[in-house]
Every structure is written in structure tokens, then in C-alpha cells.
Tab-separated table of N, CA and C in Angstrom:
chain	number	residue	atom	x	y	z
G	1	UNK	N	-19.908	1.229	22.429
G	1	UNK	CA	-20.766	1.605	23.493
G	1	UNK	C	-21.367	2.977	23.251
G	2	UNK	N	-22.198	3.414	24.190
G	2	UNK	CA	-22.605	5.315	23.993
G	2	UNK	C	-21.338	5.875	23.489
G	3	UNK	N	-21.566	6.906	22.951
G	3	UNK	CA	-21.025	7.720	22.430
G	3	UNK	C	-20.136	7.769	21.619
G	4	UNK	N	-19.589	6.344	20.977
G	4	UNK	CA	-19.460	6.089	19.585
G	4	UNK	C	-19.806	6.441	18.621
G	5	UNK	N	-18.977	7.182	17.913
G	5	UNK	CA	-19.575	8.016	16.599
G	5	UNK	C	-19.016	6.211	15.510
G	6	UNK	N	-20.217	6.711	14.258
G	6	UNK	CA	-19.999	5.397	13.552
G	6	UNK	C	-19.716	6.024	12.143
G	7	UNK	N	-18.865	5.142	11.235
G	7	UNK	CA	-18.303	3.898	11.130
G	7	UNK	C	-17.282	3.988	11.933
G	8	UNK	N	-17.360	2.636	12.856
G	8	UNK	CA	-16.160	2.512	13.344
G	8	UNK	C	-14.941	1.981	13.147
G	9	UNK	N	-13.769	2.370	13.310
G	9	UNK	CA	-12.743	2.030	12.591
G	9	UNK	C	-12.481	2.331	10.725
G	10	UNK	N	-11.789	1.560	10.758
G	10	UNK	CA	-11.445	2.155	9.209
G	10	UNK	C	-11.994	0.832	8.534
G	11	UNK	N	-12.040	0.736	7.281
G	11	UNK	CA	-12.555	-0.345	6.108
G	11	UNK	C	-12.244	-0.186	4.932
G	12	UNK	N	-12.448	-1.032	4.333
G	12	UNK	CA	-12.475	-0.897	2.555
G	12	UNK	C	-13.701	-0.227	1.750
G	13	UNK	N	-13.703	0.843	2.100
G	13	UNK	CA	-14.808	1.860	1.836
G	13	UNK	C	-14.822	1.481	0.376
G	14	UNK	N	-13.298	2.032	0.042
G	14	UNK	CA	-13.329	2.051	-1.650
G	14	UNK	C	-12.861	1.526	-2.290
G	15	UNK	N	-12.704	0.489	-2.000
G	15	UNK	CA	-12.206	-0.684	-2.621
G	15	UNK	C	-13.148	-1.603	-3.857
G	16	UNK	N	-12.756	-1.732	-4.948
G	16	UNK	CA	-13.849	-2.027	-5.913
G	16	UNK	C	-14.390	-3.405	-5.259
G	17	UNK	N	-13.380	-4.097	-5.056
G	17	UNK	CA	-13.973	-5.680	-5.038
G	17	UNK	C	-15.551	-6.054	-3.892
G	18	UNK	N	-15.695	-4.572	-3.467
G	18	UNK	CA	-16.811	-4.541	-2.045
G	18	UNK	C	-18.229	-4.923	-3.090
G	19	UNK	N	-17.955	-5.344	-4.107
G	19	UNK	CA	-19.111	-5.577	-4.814
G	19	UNK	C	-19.521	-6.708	-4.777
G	20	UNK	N	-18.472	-7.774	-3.955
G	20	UNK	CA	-18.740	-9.164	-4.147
G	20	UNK	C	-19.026	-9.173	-2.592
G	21	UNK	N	-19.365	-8.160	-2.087
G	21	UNK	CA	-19.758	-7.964	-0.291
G	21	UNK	C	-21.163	-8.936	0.336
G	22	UNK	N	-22.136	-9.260	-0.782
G	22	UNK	CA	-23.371	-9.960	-0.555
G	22	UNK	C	-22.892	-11.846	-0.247
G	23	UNK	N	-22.286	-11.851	-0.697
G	23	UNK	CA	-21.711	-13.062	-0.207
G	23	UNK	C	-20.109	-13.233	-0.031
G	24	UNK	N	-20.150	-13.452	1.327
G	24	UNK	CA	-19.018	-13.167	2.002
G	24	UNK	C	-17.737	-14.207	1.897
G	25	UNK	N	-18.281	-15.064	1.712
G	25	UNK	CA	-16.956	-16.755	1.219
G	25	UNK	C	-16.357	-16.205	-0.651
G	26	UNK	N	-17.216	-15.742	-1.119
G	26	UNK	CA	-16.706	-15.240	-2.516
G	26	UNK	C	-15.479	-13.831	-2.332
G	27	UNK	N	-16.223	-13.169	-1.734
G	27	UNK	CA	-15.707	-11.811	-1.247
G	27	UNK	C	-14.322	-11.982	-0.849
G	28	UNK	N	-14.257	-12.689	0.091
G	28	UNK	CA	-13.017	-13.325	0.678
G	28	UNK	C	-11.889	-14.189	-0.429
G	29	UNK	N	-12.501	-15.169	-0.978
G	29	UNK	CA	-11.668	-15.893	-1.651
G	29	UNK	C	-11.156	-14.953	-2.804
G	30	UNK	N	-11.933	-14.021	-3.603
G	30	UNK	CA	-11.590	-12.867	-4.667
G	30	UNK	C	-10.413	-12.043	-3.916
G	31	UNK	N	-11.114	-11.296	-3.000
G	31	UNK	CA	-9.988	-10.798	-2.218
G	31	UNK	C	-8.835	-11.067	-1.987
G	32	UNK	N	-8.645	-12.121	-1.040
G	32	UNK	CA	-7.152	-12.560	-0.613
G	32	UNK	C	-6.661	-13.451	-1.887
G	33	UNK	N	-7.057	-13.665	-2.918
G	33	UNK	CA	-6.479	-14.416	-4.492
G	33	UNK	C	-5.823	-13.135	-5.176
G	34	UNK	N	-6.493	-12.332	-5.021
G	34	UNK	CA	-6.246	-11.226	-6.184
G	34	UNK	C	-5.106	-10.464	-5.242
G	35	UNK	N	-5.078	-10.377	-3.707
G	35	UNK	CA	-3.971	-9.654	-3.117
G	35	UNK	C	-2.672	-10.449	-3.569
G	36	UNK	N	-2.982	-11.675	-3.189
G	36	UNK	CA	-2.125	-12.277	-2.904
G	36	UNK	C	-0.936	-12.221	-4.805
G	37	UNK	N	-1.826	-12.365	-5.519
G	37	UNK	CA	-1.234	-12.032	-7.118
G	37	UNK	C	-0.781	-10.976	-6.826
G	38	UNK	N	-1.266	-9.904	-6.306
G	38	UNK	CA	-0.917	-7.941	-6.706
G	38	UNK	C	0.462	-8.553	-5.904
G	39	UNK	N	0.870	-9.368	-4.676
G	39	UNK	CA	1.720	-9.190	-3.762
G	39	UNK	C	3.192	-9.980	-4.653
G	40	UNK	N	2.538	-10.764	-5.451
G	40	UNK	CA	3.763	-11.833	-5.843
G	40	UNK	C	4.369	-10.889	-7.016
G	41	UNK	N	3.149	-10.460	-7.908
G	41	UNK	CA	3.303	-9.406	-9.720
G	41	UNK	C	4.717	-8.548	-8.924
G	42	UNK	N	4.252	-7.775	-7.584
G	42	UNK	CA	5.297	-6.410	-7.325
G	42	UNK	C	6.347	-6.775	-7.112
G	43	UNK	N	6.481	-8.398	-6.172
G	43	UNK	CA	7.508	-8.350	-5.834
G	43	UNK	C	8.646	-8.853	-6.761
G	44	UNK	N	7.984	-9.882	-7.636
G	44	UNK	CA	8.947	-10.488	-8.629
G	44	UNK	C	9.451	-8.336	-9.559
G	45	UNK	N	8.674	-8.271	-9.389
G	45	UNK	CA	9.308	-6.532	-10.791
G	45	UNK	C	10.121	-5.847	-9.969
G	46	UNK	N	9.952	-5.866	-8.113
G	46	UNK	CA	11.420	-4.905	-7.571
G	46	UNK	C	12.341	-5.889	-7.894
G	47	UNK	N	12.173	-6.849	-7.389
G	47	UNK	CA	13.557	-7.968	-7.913
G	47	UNK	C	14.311	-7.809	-9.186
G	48	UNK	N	13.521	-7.348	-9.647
G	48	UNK	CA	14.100	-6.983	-11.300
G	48	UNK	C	14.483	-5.403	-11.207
G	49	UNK	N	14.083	-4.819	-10.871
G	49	UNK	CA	14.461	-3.315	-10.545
G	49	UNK	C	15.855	-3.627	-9.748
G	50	UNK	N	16.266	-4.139	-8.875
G	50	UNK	CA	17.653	-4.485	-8.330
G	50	UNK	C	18.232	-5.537	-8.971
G	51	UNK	N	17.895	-5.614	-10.203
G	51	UNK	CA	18.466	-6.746	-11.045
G	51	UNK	C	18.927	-8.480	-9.741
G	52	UNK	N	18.230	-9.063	-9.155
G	52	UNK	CA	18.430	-9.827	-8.830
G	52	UNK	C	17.668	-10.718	-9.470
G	53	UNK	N	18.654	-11.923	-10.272
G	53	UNK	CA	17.712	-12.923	-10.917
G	53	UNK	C	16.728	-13.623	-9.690
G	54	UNK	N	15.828	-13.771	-10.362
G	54	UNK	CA	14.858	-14.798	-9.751
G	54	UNK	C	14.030	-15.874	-10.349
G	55	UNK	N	13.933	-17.360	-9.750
G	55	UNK	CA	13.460	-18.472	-10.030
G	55	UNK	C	11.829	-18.023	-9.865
G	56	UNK	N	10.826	-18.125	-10.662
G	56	UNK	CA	9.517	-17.714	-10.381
G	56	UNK	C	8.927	-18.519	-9.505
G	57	UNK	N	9.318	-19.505	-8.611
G	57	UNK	CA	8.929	-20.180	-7.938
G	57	UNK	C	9.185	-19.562	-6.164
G	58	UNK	N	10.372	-19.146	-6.396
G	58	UNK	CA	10.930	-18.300	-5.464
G	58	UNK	C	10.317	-17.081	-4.838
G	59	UNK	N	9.900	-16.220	-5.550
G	59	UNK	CA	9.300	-15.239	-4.785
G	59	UNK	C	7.549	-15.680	-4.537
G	60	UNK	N	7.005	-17.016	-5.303
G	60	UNK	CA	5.473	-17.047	-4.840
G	60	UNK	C	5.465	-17.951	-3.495
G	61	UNK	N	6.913	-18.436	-3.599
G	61	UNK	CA	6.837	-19.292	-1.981
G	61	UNK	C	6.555	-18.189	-1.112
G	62	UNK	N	7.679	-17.505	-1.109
G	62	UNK	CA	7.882	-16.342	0.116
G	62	UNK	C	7.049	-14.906	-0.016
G	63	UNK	N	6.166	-14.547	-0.754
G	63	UNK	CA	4.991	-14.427	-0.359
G	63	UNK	C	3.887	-14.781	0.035
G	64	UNK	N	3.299	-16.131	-0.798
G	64	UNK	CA	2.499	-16.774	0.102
G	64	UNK	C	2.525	-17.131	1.558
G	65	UNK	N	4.035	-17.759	1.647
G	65	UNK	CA	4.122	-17.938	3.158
G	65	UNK	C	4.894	-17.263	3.885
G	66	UNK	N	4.874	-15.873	3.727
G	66	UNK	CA	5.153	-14.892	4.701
G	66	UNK	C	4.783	-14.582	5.754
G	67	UNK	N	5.412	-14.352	6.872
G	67	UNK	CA	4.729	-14.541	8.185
G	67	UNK	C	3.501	-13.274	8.628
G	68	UNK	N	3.662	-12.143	7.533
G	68	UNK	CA	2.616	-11.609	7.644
G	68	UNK	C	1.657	-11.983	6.631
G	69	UNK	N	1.435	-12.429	5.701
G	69	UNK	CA	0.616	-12.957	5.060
G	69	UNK	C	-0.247	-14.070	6.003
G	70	UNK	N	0.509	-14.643	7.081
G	70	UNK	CA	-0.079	-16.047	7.708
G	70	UNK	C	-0.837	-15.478	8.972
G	71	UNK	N	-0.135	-14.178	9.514
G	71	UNK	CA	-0.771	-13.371	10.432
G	71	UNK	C	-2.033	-12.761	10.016
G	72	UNK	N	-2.166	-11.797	8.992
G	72	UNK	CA	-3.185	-11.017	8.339
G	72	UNK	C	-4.275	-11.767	8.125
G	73	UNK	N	-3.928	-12.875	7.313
G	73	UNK	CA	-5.041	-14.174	6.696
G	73	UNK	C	-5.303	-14.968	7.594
G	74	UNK	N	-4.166	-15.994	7.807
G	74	UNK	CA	-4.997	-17.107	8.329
G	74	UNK	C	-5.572	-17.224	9.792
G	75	UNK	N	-4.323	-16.345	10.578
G	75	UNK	CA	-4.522	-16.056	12.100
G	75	UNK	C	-5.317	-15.667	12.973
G	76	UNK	N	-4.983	-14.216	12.124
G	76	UNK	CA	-6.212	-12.725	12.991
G	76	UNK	C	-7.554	-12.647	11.769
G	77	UNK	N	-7.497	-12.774	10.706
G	77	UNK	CA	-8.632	-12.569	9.380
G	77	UNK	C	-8.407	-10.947	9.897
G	78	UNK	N	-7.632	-9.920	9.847
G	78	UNK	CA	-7.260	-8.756	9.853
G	78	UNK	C	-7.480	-8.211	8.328
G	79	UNK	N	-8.384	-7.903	7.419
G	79	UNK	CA	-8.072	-7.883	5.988
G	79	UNK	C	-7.711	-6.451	6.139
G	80	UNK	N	-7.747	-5.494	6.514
G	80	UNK	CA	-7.424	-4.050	6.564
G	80	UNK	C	-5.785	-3.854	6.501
G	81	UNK	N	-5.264	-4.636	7.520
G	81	UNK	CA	-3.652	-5.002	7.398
G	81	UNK	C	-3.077	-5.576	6.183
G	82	UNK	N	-3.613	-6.630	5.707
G	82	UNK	CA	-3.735	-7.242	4.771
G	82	UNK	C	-3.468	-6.377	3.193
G	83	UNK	N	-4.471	-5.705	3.321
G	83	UNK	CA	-4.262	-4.683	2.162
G	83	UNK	C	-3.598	-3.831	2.161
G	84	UNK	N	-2.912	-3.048	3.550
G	84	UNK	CA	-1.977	-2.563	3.269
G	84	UNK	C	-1.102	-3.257	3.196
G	85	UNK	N	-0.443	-4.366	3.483
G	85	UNK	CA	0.625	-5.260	3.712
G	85	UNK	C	0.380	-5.687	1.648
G	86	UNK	N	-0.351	-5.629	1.563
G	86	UNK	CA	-0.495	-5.944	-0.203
G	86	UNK	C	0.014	-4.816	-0.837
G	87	UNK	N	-0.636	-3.539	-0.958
G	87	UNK	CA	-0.311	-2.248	-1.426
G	87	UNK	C	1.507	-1.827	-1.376
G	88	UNK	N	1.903	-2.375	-0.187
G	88	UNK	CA	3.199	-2.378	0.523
G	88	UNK	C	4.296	-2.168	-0.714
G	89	UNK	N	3.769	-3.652	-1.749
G	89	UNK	CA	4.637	-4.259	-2.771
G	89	UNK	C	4.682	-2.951	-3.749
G	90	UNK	N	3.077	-2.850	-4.251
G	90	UNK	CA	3.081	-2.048	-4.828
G	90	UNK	C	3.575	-0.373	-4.594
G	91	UNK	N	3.708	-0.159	-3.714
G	91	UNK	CA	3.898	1.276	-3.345
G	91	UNK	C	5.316	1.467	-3.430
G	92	UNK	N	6.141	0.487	-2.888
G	92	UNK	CA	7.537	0.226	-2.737
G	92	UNK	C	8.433	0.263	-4.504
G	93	UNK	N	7.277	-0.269	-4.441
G	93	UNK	CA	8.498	-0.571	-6.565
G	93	UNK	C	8.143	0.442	-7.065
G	94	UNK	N	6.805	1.253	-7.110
G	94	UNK	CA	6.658	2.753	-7.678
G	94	UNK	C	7.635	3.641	-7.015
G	95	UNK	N	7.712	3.742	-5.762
G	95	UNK	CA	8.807	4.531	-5.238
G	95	UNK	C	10.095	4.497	-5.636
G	96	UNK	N	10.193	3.148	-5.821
G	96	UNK	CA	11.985	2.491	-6.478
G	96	UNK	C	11.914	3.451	-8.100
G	97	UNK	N	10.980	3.178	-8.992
G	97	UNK	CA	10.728	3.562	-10.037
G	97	UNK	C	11.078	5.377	-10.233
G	98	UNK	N	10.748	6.256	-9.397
G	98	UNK	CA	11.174	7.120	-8.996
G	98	UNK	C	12.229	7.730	-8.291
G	99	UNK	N	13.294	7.063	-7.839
G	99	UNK	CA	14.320	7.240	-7.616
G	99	UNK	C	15.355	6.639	-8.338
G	100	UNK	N	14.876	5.577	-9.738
G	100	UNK	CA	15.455	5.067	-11.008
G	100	UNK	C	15.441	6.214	-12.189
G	101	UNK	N	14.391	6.573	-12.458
G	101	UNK	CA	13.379	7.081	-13.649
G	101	UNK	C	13.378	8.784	-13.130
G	102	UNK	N	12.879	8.819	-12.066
G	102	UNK	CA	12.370	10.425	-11.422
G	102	UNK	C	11.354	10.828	-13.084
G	103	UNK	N	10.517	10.178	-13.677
G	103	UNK	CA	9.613	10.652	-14.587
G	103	UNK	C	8.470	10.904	-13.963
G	104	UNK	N	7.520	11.327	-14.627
G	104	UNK	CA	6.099	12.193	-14.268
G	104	UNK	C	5.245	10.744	-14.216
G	105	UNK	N	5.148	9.858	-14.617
G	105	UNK	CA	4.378	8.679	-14.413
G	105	UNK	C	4.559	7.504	-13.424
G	106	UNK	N	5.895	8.025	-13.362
G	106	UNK	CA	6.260	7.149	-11.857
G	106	UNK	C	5.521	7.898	-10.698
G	107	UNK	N	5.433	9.038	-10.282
G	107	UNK	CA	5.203	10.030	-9.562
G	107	UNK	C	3.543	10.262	-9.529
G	108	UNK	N	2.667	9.906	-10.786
G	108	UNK	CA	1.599	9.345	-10.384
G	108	UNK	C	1.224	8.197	-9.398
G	109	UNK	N	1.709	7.566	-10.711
G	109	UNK	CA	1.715	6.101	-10.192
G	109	UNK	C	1.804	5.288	-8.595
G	110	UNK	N	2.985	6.077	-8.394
G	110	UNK	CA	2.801	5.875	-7.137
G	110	UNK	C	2.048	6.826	-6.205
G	111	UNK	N	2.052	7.769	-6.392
G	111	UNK	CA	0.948	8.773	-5.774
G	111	UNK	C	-1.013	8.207	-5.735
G	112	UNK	N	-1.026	7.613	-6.785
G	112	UNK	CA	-2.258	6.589	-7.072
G	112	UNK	C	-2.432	5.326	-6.267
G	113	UNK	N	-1.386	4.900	-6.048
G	113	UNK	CA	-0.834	3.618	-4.702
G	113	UNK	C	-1.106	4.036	-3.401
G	114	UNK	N	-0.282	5.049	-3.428
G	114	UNK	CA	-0.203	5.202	-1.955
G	114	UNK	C	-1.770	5.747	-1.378
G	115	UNK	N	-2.408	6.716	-1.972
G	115	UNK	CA	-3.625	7.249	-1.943
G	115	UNK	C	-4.494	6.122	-1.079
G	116	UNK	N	-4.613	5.050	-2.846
G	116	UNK	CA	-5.262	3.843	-2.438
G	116	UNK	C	-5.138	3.428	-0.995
G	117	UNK	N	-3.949	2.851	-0.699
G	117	UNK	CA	-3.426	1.839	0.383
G	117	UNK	C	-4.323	2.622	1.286
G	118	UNK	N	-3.587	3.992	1.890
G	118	UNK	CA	-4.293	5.296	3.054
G	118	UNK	C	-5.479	5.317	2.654
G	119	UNK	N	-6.770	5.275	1.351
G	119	UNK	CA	-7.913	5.371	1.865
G	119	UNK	C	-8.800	4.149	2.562
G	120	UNK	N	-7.886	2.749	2.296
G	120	UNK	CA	-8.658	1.644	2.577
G	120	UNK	C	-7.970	0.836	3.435
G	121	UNK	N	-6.283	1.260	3.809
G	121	UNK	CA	-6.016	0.105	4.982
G	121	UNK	C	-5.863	0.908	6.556
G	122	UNK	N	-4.904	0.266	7.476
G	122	UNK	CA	-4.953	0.662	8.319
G	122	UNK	C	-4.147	1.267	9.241
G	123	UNK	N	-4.607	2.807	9.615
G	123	UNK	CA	-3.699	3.841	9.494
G	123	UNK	C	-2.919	3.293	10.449
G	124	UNK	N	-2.514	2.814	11.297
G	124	UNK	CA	-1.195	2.705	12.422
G	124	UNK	C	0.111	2.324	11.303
G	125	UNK	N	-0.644	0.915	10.105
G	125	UNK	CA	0.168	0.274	10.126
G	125	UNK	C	0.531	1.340	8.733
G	126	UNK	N	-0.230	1.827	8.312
G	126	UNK	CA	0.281	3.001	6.901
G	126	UNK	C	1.574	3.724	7.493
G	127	UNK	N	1.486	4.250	8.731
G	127	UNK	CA	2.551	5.078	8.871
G	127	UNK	C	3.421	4.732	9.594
G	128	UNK	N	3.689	2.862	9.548
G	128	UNK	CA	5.081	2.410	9.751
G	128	UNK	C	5.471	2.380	8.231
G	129	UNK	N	4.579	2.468	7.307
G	129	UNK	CA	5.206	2.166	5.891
G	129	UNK	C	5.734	3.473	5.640
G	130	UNK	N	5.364	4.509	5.255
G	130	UNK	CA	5.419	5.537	5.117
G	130	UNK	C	6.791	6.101	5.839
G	131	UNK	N	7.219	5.932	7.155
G	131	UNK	CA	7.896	6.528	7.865
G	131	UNK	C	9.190	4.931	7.158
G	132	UNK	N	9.161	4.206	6.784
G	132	UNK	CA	10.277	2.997	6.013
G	132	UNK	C	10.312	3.303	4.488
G	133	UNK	N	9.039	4.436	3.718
G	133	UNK	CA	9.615	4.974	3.001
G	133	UNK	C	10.288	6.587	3.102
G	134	UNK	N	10.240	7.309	3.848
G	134	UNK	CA	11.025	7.888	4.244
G	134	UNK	C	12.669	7.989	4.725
G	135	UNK	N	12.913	6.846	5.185
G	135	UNK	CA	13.977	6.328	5.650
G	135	UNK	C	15.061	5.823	5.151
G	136	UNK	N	14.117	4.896	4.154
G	136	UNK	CA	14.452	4.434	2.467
G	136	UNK	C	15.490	5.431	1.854
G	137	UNK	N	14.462	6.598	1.516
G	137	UNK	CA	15.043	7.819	0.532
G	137	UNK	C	16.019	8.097	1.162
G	138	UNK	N	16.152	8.384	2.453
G	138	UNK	CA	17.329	8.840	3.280
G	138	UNK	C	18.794	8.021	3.300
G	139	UNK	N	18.659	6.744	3.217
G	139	UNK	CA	19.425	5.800	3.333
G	139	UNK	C	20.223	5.318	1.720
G	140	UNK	N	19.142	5.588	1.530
G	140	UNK	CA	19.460	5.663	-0.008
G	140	UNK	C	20.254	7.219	-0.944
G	141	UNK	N	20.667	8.104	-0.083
G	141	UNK	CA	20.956	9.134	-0.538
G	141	UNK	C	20.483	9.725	-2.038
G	142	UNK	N	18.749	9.906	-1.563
G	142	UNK	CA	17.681	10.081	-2.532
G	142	UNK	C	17.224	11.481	-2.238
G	143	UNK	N	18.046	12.466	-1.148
G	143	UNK	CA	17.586	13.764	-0.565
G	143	UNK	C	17.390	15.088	-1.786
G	144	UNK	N	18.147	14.311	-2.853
G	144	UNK	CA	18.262	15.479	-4.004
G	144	UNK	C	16.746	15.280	-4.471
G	145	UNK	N	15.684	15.116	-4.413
G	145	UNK	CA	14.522	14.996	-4.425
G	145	UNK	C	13.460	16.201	-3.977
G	146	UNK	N	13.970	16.502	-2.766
G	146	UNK	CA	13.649	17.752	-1.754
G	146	UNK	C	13.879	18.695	-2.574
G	147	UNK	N	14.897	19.204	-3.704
G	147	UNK	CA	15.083	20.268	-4.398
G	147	UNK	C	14.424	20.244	-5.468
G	148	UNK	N	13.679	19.361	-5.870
G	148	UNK	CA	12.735	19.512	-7.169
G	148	UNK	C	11.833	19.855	-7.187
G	149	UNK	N	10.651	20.307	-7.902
G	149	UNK	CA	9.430	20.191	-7.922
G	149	UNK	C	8.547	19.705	-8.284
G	150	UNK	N	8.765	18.238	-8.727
G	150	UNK	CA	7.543	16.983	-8.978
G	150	UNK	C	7.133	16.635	-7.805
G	151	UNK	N	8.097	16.638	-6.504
G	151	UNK	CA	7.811	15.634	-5.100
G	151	UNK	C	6.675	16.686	-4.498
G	152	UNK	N	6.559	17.514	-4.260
G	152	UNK	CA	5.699	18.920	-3.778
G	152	UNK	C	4.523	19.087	-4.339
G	153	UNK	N	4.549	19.171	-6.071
G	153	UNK	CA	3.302	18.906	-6.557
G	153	UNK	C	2.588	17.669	-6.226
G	154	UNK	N	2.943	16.708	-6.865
G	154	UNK	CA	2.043	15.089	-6.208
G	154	UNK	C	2.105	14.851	-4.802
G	155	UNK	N	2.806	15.746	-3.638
G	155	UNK	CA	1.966	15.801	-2.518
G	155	UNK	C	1.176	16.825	-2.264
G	156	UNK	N	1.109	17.875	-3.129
G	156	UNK	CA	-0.345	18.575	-3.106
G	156	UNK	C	-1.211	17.376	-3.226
G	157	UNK	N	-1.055	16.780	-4.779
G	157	UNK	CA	-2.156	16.048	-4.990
G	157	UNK	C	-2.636	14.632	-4.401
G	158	UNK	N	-2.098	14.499	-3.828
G	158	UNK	CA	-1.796	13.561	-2.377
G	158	UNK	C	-2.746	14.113	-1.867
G	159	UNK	N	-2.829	15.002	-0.725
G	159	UNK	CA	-3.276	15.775	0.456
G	159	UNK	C	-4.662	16.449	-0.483
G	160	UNK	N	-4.660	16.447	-1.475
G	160	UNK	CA	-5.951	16.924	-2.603
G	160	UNK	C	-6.939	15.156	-2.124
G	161	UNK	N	-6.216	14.510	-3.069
G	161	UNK	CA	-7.175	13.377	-2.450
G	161	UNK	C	-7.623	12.586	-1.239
G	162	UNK	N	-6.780	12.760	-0.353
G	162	UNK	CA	-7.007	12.640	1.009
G	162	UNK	C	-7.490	13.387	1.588
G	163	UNK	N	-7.839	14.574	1.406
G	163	UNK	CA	-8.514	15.732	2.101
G	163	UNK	C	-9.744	14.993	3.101
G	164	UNK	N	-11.099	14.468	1.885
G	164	UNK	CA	-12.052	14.629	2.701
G	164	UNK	C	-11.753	13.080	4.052
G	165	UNK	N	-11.014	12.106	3.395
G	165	UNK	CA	-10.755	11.305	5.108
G	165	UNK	C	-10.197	11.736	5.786
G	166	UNK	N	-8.661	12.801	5.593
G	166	UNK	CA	-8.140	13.552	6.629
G	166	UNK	C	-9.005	14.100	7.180
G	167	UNK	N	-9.959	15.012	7.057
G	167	UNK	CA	-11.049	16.009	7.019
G	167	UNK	C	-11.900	15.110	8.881
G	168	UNK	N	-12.495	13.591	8.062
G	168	UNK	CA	-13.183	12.795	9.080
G	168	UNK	C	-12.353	12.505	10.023
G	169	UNK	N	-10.895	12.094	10.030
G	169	UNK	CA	-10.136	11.241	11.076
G	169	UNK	C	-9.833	12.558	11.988
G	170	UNK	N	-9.353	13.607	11.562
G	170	UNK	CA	-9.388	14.408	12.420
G	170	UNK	C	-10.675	15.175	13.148
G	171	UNK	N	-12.122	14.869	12.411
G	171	UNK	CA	-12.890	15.257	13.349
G	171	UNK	C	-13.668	14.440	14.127
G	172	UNK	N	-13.232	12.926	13.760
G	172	UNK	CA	-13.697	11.392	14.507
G	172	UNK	C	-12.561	11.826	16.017
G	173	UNK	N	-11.245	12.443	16.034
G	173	UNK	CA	-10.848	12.417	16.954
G	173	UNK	C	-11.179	13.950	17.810
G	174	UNK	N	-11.557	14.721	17.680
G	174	UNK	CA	-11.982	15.958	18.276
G	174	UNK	C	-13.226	15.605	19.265
């Protein structure tokens, strides 16, 4: 209505695949194919990060038919959730990778994830993830982390690349 400042809401600003945006049945089917792979690739590799064998049949059931996968897609067509609920996988096993490894490429890596997810999905549901990886580390007696200095630098560079949307969301709300 008046006084709506625009764009409204959040989107897949930067998301490469917005190239297949001119036709929208392609866009879609690329999209939710290629999430749906990024969602099955992460989850079968934490499974392996907790050494739990797995039948490869097994984890593409229970991602495909995950009840948020059936919510995001088929229900609401929510794709903003969606991608973070995709990123999820990925963000989660880089994090694992770093509390395995604690190397400098894990610490990108996932710093490159998470970036992603926060510039293109949707912030409510980012910072139930965020606040379950927090919780994670905690639960996980991962606090010896806080005394280093890799976690501090890559959230400079965190808050480096998020700057200019932090920058908008806080002056979309002023």
C-alpha cells in the first residue's frame, strides 16, 4: 500500500540460477532439482562425518519427502524458505567440518554458505538456523573456539560481506 518502500520483502537477488527468470516453469524446475541434489549431496557427507553408514536410497527418500521440503515446495511455493531450508545442509556439514578439522578452508567454506543462505533466503527463518548453530557448538562442548582467532576473523569477513544488506534491512526498518 502507500508508503511501502520497494523491494519488498527479501528474494533471490543473488542467486545465479535468476538467469533462467524469463521463463518461469524452467526457473522453477532448475531450481527446486538442483536444491533438492545440494539437499541430498550434504546430507549423505554429514552422515559420513558421524560415520553413520548409509543405504543411498535412504537419505534421497527423506529428503525428498521431508515435511519441509513438502511445505516449502509443494504447499506454500515459499522458495525463499526453501533455500534456506537447502543451504541448511550445506551450512551444517561445513560447520561440522570445523569443529572436526578447525582448518582455514573449512572456515571459509562455511563462511561462503552461510553468507549465501543470509543474502538470498529468509531472515526469520536464517536466525532459527543460526541460533541451532549456536546451540550446536554449545552442546557440543565446541566453546574452545571463542579462544581462537580464525572464528573472529571470518566473522569480520562475514559482517564485511553482509554489510551492504545489513546496511538496507536496517534502514528498510527505520
Amino acid at each position: 500500500g502507500p508508503g511501502v518502500k520497494f523491494p519488498i520483502g527479501q528474494g533471490l537477488f543473488f542467486h545465479p540460477l535468476i538467469i533462467f527468470l524469463g521463463n518461469i516453469k524452467i526457473f522453477y524446475f532448475i531450481f527446486i532439482l538442483t536444491h533438492i541434489l545440494v539437499q541430498i549431496n550434504y546430507f549423505s557427507k554429514t552422515l559420513k562425518q558421524f560415520k553413520i553408514s548409509n543405504n543411498e536410497i535412504i537419505p534421497i527418500l527423506l529428503v525428498i519427502f521431508s515435511i519441509s521440503n513438502f511445505n516449502y515446495i509443494y504447499s506454500d511455493d515459499w522458495i525463499s524458505l526453501f533455500f534456506s531450508y537447502s543451504l541448511l545442509f550445506v551450512s551444517f556439514y561445513y560447520l561440522n567440518k570445523i569443529f572436526i578439522k578447525d582448518s582455514l578452508i573449512a572456515y571459509v567454506q562455511f563462511t561462503l554458505a552461510i553468507s549465501f543462505m543470509i543474502l538470498n533466503g529468509h531472515p526469520g527463518l536464517i536466525f532459527v538456523y543460526i541460533l541451532f548453530f549456536f546451540l550446536y557448538g554449545i552442546f557440543n562442548k565446541k566453546l574452545n573456539l571463542i579462544f581462537k582467532k580464525m572464528p573472529y576473523v571470518f566473522l569480520l569477513i562475514l559482517i564485511i560481506i553482509l554489510s551492504e544488506y545489513i546496511y538496507w534491512l536496517i534502514e528498510d526498518t527505520l
